[in-house]
Each structure stands twice: as structure tokens, then as C-alpha cells.
mmCIF file of C-alpha atoms in Angstrom:
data_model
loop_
_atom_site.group_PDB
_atom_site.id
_atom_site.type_symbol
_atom_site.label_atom_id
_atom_site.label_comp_id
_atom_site.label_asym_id
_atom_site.label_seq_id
_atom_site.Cartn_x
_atom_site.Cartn_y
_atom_site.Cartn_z
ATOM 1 C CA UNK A 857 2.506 24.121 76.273
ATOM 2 C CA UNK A 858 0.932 20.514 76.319
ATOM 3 C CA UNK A 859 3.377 17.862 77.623
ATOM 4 C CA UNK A 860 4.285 15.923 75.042
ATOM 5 C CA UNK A 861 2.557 12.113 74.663
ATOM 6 C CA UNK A 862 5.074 9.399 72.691
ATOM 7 C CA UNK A 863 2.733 6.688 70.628
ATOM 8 C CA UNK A 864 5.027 3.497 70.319
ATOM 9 C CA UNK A 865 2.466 0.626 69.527
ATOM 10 C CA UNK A 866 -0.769 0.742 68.457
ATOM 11 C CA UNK A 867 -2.561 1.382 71.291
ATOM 12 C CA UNK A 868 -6.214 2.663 72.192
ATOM 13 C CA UNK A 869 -5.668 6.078 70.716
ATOM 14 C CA UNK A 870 -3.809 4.924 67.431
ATOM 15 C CA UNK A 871 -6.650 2.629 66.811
ATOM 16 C CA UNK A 872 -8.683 5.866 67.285
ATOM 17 C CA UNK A 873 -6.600 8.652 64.631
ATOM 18 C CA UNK A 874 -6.527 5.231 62.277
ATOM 19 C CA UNK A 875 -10.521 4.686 62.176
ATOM 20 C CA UNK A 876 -10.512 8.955 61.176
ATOM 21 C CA UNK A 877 -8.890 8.157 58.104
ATOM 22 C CA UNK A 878 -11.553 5.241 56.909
ATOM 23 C CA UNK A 879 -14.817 5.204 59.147
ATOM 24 C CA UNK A 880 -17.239 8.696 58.172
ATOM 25 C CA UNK A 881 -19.149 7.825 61.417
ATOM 26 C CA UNK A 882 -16.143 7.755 63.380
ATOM 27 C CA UNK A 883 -14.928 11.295 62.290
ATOM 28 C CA UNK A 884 -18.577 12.546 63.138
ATOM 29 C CA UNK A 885 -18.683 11.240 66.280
ATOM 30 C CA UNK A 886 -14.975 12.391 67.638
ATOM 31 C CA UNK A 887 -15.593 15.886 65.976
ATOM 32 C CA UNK A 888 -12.533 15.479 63.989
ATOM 33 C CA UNK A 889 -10.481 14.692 60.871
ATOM 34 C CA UNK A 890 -6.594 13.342 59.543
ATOM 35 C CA UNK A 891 -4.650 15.969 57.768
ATOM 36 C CA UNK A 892 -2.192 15.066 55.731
ATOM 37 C CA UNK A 893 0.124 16.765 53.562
ATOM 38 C CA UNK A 894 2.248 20.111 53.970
ATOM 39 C CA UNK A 895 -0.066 22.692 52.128
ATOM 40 C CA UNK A 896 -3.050 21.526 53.744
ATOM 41 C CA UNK A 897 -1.596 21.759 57.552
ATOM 42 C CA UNK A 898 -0.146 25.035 56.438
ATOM 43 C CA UNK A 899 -3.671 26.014 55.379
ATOM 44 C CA UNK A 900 -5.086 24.800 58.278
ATOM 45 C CA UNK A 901 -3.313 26.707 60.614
ATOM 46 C CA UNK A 902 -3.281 29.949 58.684
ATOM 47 C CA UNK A 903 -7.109 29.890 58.434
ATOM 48 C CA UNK A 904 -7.405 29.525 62.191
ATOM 49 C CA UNK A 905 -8.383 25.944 62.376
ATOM 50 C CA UNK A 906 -9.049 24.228 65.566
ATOM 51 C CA UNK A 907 -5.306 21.810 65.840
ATOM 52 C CA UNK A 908 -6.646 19.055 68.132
ATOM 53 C CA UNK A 909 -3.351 17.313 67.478
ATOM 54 C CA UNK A 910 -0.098 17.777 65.367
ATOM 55 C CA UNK A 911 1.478 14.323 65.277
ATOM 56 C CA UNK A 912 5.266 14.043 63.987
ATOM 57 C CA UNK A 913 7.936 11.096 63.704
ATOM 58 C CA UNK A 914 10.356 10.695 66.862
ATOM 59 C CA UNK A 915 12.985 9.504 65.060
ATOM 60 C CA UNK A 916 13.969 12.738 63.019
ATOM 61 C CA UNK A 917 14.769 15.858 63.682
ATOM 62 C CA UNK A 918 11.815 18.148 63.134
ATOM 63 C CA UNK A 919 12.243 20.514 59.631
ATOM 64 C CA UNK A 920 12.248 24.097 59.779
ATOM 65 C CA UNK A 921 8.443 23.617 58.838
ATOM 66 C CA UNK A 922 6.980 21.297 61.398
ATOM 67 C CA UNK A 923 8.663 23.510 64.014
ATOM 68 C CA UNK A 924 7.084 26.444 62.772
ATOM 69 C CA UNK A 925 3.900 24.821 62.620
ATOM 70 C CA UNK A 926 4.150 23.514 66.154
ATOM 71 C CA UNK A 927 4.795 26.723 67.370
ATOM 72 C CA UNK A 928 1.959 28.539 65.724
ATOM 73 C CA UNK A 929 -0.264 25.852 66.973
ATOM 74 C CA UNK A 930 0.459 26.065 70.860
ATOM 75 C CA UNK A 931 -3.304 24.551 71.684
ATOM 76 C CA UNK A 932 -2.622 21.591 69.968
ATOM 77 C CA UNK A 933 -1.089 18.126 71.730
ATOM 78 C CA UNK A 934 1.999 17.239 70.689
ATOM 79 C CA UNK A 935 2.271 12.995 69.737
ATOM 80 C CA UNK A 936 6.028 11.685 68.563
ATOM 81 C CA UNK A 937 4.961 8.678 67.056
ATOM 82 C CA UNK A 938 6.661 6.067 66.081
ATOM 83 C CA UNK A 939 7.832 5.840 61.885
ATOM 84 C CA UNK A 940 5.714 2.496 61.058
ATOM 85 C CA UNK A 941 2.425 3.508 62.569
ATOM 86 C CA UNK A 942 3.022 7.396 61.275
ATOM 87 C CA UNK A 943 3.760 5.790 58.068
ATOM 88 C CA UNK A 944 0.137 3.888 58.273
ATOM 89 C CA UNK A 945 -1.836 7.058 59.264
ATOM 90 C CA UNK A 946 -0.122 9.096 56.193
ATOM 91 C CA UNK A 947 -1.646 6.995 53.934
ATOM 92 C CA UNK A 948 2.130 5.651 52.606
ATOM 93 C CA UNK A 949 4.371 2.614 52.792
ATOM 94 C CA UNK A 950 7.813 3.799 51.435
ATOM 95 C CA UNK A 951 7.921 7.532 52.841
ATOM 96 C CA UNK A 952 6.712 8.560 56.781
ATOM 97 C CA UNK A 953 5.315 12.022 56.788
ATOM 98 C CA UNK A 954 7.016 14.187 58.549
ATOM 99 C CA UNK A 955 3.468 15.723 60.475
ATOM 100 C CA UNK A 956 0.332 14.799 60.467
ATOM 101 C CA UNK A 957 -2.837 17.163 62.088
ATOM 102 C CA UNK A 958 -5.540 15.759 63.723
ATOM 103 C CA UNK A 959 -7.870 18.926 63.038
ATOM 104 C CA UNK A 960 -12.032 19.838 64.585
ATOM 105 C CA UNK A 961 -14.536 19.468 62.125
ATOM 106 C CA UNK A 962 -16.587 22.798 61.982
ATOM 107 C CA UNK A 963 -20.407 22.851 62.289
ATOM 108 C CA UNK A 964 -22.239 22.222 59.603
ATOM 109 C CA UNK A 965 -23.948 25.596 59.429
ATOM 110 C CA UNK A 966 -24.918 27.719 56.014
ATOM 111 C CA UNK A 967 -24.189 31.147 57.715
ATOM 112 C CA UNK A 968 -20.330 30.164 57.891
ATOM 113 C CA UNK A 969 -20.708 30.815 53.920
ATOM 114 C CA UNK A 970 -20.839 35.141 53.399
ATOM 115 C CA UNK A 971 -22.858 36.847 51.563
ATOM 116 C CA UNK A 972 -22.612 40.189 50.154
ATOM 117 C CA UNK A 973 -23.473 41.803 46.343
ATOM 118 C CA UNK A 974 -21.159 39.694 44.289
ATOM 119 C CA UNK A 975 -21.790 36.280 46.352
ATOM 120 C CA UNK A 976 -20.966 33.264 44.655
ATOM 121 C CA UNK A 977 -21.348 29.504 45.616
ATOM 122 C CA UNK A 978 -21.508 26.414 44.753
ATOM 123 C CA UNK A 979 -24.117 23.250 45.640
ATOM 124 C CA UNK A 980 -22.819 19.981 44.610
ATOM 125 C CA UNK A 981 -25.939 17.278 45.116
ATOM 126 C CA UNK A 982 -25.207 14.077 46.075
ATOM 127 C CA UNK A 983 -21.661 13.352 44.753
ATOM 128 C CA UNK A 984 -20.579 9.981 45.461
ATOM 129 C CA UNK A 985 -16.921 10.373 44.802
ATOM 130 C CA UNK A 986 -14.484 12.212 47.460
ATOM 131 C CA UNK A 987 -12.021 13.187 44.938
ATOM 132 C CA UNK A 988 -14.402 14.858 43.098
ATOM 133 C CA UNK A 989 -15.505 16.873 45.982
ATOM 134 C CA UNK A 990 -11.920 17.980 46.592
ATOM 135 C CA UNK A 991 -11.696 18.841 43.086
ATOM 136 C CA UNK A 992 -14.387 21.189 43.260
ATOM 137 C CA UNK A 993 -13.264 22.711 46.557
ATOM 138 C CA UNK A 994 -10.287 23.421 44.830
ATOM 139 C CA UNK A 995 -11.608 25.163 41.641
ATOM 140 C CA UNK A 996 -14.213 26.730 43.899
ATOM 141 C CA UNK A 997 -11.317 28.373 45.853
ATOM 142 C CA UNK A 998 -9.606 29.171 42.357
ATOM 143 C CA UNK A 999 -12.007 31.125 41.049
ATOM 144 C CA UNK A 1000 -13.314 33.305 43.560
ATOM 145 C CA UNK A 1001 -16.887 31.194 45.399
ATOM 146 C CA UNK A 1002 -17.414 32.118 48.645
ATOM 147 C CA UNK A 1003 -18.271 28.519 49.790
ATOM 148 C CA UNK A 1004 -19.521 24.733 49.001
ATOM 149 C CA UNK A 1005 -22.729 23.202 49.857
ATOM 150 C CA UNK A 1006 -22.645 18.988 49.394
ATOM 151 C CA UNK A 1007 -26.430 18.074 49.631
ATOM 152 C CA UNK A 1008 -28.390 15.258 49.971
ATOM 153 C CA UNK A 1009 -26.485 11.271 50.591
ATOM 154 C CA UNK A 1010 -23.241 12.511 49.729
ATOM 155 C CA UNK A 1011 -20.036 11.363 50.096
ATOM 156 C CA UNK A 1012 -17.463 13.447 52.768
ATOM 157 C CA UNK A 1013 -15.514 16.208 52.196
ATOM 158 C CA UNK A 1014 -13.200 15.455 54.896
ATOM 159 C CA UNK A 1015 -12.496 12.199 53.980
ATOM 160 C CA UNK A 1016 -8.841 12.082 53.382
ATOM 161 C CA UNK A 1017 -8.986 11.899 49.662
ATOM 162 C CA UNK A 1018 -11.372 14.761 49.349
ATOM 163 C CA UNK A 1019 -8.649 16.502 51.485
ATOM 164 C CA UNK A 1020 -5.866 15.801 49.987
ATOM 165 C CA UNK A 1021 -7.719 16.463 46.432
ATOM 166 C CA UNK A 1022 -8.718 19.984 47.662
ATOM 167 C CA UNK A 1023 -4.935 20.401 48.482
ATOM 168 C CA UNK A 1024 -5.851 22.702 51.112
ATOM 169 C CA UNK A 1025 -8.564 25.104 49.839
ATOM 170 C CA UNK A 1026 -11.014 22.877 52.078
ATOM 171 C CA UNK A 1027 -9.393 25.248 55.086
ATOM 172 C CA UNK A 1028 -9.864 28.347 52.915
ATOM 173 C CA UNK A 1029 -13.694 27.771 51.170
ATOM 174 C CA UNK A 1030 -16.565 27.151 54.104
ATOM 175 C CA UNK A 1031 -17.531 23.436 52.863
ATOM 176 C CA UNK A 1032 -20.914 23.255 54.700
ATOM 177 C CA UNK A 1033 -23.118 19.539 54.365
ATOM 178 C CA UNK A 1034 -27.029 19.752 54.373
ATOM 179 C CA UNK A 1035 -29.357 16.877 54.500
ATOM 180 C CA UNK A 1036 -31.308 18.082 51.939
ATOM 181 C CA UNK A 1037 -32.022 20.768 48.928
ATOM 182 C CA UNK A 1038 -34.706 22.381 51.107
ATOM 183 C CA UNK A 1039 -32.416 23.314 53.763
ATOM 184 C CA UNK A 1040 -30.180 25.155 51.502
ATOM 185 C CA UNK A 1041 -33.802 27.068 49.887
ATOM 186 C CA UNK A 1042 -34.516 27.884 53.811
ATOM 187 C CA UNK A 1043 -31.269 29.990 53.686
ATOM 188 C CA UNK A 1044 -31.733 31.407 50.358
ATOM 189 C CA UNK A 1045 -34.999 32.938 51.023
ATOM 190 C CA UNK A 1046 -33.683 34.490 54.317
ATOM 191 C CA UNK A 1047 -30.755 35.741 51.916
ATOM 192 C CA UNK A 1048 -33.658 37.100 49.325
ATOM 193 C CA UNK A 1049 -36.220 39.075 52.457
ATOM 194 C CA UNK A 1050 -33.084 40.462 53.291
ATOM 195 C CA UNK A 1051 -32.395 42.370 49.825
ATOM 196 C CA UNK A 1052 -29.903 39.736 48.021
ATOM 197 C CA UNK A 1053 -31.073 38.306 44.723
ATOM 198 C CA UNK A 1054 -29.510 35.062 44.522
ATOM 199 C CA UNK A 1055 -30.151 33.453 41.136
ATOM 200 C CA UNK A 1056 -29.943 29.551 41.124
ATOM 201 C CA UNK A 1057 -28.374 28.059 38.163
ATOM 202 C CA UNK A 1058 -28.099 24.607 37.586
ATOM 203 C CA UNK A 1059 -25.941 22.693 35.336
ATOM 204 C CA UNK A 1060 -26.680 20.402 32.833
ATOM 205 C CA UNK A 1061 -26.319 18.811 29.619
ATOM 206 C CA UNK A 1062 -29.800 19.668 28.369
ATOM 207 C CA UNK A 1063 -29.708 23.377 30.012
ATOM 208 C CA UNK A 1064 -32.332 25.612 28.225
ATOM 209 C CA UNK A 1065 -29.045 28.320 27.496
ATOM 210 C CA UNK A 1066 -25.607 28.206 26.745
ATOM 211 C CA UNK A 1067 -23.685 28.983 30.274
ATOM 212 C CA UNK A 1068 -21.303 31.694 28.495
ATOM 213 C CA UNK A 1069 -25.199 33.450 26.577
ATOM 214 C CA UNK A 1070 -26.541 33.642 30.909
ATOM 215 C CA UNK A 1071 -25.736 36.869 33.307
ATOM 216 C CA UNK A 1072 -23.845 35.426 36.156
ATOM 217 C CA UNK A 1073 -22.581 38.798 37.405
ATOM 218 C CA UNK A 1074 -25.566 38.764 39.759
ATOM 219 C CA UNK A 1075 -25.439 37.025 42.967
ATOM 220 C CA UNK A 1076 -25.204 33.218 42.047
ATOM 221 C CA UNK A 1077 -25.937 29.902 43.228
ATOM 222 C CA UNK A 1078 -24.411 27.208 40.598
ATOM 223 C CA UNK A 1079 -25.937 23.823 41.435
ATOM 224 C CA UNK A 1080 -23.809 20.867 40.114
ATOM 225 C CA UNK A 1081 -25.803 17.138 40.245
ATOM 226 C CA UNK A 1082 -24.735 14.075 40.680
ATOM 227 C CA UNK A 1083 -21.683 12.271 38.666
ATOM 228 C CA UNK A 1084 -24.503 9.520 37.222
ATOM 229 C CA UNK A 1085 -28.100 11.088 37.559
ATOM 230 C CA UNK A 1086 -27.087 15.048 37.138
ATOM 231 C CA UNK A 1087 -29.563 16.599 39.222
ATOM 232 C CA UNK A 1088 -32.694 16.190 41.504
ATOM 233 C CA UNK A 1089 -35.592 16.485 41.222
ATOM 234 C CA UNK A 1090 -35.898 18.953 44.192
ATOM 235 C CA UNK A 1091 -33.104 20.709 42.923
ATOM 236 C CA UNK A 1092 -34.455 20.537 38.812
ATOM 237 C CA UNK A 1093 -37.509 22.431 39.908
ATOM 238 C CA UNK A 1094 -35.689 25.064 42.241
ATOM 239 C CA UNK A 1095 -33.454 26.191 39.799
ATOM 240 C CA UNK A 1096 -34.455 29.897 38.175
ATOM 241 C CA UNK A 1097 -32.406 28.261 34.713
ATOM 242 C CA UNK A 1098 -30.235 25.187 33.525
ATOM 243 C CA UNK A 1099 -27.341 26.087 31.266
ATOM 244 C CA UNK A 1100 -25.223 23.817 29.604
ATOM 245 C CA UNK A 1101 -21.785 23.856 28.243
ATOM 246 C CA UNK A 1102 -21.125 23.104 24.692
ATOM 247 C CA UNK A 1103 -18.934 19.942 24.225
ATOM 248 C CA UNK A 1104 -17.704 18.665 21.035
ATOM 249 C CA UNK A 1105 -15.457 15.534 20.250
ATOM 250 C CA UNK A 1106 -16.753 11.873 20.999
ATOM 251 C CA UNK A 1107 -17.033 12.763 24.827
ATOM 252 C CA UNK A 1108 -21.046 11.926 26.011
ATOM 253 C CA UNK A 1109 -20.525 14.855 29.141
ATOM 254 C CA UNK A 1110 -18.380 16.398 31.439
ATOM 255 C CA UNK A 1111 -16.776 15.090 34.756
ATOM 256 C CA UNK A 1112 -19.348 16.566 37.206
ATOM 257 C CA UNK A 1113 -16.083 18.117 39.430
ATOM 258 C CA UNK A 1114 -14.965 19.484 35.577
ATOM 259 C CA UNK A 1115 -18.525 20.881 34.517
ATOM 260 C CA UNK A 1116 -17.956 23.110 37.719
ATOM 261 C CA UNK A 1117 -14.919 24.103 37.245
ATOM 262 C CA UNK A 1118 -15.970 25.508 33.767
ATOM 263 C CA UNK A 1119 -18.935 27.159 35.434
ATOM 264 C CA UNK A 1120 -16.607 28.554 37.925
ATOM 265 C CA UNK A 1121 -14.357 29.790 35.547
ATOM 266 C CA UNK A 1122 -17.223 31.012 33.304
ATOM 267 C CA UNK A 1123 -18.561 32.899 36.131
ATOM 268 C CA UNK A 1124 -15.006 34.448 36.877
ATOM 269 C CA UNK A 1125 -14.231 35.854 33.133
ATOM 270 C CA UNK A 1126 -17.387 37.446 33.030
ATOM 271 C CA UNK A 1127 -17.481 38.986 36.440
ATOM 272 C CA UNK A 1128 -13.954 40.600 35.740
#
């Protein structure tokens, strides 16, 4: 068991766990990420995340919970630190959290995502909002995809409010970042000489078909574009068909994290 470390000021290594939470270069560079929230350290540790470091308050008893979670994470330090500066890395100013996980980032690598007959995922190209990107984690996990691709100058799923908008399916869904749409069309032809179909389907408001009038019972690829400029150009032209989703009422289009979820969901009713 790792000997416990106390964090009473903020020292060197506070200064560290607090960049995590607001500097995307930081997080790259230390290999690692702020957890917050009980679902999403549950999560965590039931998918087999690596636990760098489960950081709790030392001036409460631990719950029932966090004990649990301590012991099912033996690999990871323990930090008692003190309620103010947990209270800063939570994200809160009234409540402390209780724990807070300091957790690996994986590699960024397409083959975490499987692949068999009924694959399903989902490419969302150059979202600049975090939230969304939790939000579609989330309904990607809901309704059955077997992982998320962000593409292109994206903003960062493990920012803390993509996390905490995933609540927790980010540590169930492989969430895999490429630099670019041709990366991702690498993996799919791979996926193809091997003897998998995949069909890419792109969303959008001017989609030549009606998503619920397309077959999406075949191996899938939905492509969702960007919340302002929808989709590529790379990605336009390397999509097999665009479908759109009927809208009525005095909306102009769909939330981009929304338009997947209804492609998702789509996608579920008429594979069962």
C-alpha cells in the first residue's frame, strides 16, 4: 500500500493537480486528468482505469464509498488534503468533495474502439465546446456506440466539464482524438480489406435523406460537424450519404451534441 502523502498548503504538487483542471497542455504533458464526482470515479475504477491518485479531505471521516474505492484502487497514492485547497480542485466553494481521482489519460489510438458486425461509432469534427463533447459521450454510451472519435482542432474530452458532462460514460465509451479526418479513413479502410462494411453517414441539415428513410443496421460510422460550420470539407466528401432530421417549430437546427443523440437513438430503434 502507498504511504500516505498529507497536502496542507499549496505547494509544488497542488500547483500541479490545479493546472489539470484548466491548462489542456498541462494534462498532455503529465499523462493525466482531475476526476471529479462520485459516478465518474466509480466508473473509473470499474472500467479498469489507471488511479494515479485518489485524493480525499483529512478532516472527515472517509464514507463507506471513498473507502471502498480506496481499497479497490491499491496502485493509486493516497493524498489527505486539506478542505480549502480540495474545495478549489473540485471545482466548488460551498461543498469540499469528499474524493477526487487524479486518473492516466489513455493513448490516443483507433484500435481501442472494437469492431465487429453490428459496430457503431461516432466522429464528432471539430467541436469547440467541452460540454457538448460530454454530452455526446453520454448519449453515445446510452444507446449502444462502441466508441467516439473528436477530429480535427477540437476541444478536450477530458477537460473537466466534458467529464463531468459525460457523467462517467467517458470511462465506459473509448473516446479516441485524431488530428485529422484522414487518420480516421486510414482505419476504416483497414476495417473494410478486412471484410467490415462500414458505411459513413454524416449529419446535416441539408442531408440528401431523411435519417429515419436510411439503413443504419449495417456497420455505421455517424459523423457529427461542428456546432457553427456542420461539417468539413474532408469529412463532406468522405461521407457514403448525409441525412438530416426533420425539425419543425421556429428552431433554425439542432444542438450538434442533440443532432447525435437523435442519430444515436435513430440508429438504436431500428437496430432492435
Amino acid at each position: 500500500m502507498n504511504r500516505e502523502l498529507r497536502v496542507t498548503r499549496r505547494n509544488a504538487r497542488f500547483q500541479q493537480w490545479q493546472a489539470l483542471l484548466s491548462n489542456r497542455t498541462k494534462r498532455q504533458r503529465a499523462g493525466e486528468f482531475i476526476v471529479q464526482g462520485v459516478r465518474p470515479i466509480t466508473l473509473a475504477v470499474e472500467h479498469g482505469w489507471t488511479i494515479r491518485a485518489l485524493i480525499h479531505d483529512d478532516a472527515r471521516k472517509l464514507s463507506t464509498w471513498a473507502a471502498g474505492i480506496l481499497d479497490r484502487a491499491p496502485e493509486a497514492q493516497r493524498v489527505a488534503m486539506a478542505p480549502d485547497l480540495l474545495a478549489e480542485l473540485g471545482g466548488k466553494t460551498e461543498d469540499v468533495p469528499e474524493l477526487l481521482a487524479v486518473v492516466a489519460l489513455p493513448p490516443d489510438d483507433l484500435t481501442r474502439i472494437p469492431t465487429d458486425p453490428s459496430f457503431l461509432a461516432v466522429v464528432f469534427d471539430r467541436p469547440t465546446s467541452p460540454g457538448n463533447i460530454g454530452t455526446l459521450i453520454r448519449s453515445a454510451d446510452a444507446f449502444g456506440a462502441h466508441g467516439v472519435i473528436i477530429t480535427g482542432h477540437a476541444a478536450d474530452p477530458y477537460d473537466p466539464k466534458a467529464v463531468r458532462a459525460s457523467t462517467g460514460s467517458l470511462f465506459a465509451v473509448p473516446t479516441v482524438r485524431a488530428r485529422s479526418h484522414r487518420e480516421v479513413l486510414r482505419r476504416l479502410d483497414d476495417l473494410r480489406a478486412d471484410g467490415l462494411p462500414i458505411t459513413v453517414v454524416g449529419t446535416d441539415e441539408h442531408g440528401a435523406v431523411d435519417i429515419a428513410d436510411h439503413d443504419l443496421t449495417g456497420p455505421t460510422l455517424l459523423v457529427v460537424g461542428n456546432e457553427t460550420s456542420g461539417l468539413s470539407a474532408g469529412w463532406r466528401e468522405s461521407c457514403d450519404v448525409t441525412v438530416r432530421i426533420p425539425i419543425t417549430g421556429s428552431a433554425s437546427s439542432l444542438n450538434a451534441a442533440s443532432a447525435a443523440t437523435v442519430a444515436l437513438y435513430e440508429t438504436a430503434r431500428q437496430r432492435a
